[in-house]
């Protein structure tokens, strides 16, 4: 295994201490939030009405590169809002991984010392041909995110936060196949950390992964399309009931221009 752990996987993170009103010392989390999981580079072009035939060329208005995925997307939004963040992800030792780390540094508020790198796989990436109506058909290359791994001895340091967001169940092969994600979220809940879960591109096997994970999740946040697919239900109310019975404390279904369905 040629994966290189971030420095803080071998070094203790210092806890920041504050004073309670009674004068007794309490331990304060080092970060506001930790974002764990799927981290990819999106390469998007718009508007794309059709792919040119053969070796022909079409001209479009915009080509954009951006860190993305159900971990990285939430991470950048939180950091831009001033949240003190850390992230746990695995990137390839390549230009795509370098771009993501440089983007994080430019945004600020993101500690990248937990980011792992590997020579065994490229950074996960997606090409998006964005249609004039906003549809986003995607071509995805699985990569380093499948090699992300967090040892149980590191759980305390990963959970030194107020909120732990886990993104990418189903596209994190090492963490998925070992139930390590469920163990991490259970550890976080036992420490009083608020936990959130998002995913992308679920398939017929994803629901089995959620069986052990959802009992440790405060907010489950799939898209409405994903929620109906995973639950095999036809209404938001039925889907919400399904996931709440699986153990999630709350559900938030992202619903496009309709907003969100919350229960």
Tab-separated table of C-alpha atoms in Angstrom, residues 13-21 23-31 84 160 162:
chain	number	residue	atom	x	y	z
A	13	UNK	CA	-3.799	17.087	17.687
A	14	UNK	CA	-3.767	19.605	20.540
A	15	UNK	CA	-7.120	20.308	22.155
A	16	UNK	CA	-8.135	23.894	22.733
A	17	UNK	CA	-9.422	24.482	26.246
A	18	UNK	CA	-12.013	26.990	27.422
A	19	UNK	CA	-13.410	27.996	30.793
A	20	UNK	CA	-16.916	27.049	31.880
A	21	UNK	CA	-18.930	29.643	33.775
A	23	UNK	CA	-14.574	28.166	36.597
A	24	UNK	CA	-13.955	24.492	35.815
A	25	UNK	CA	-11.976	23.690	32.703
A	26	UNK	CA	-13.812	22.097	29.775
A	27	UNK	CA	-12.436	20.652	26.573
A	28	UNK	CA	-13.493	22.509	23.439
A	29	UNK	CA	-13.469	20.889	19.988
A	30	UNK	CA	-10.506	21.872	17.841
A	31	UNK	CA	-12.701	22.419	14.779
A	84	UNK	CA	-13.382	26.283	10.991
A	160	UNK	CA	-12.551	16.481	17.734
A	162	UNK	CA	-18.877	19.805	16.753
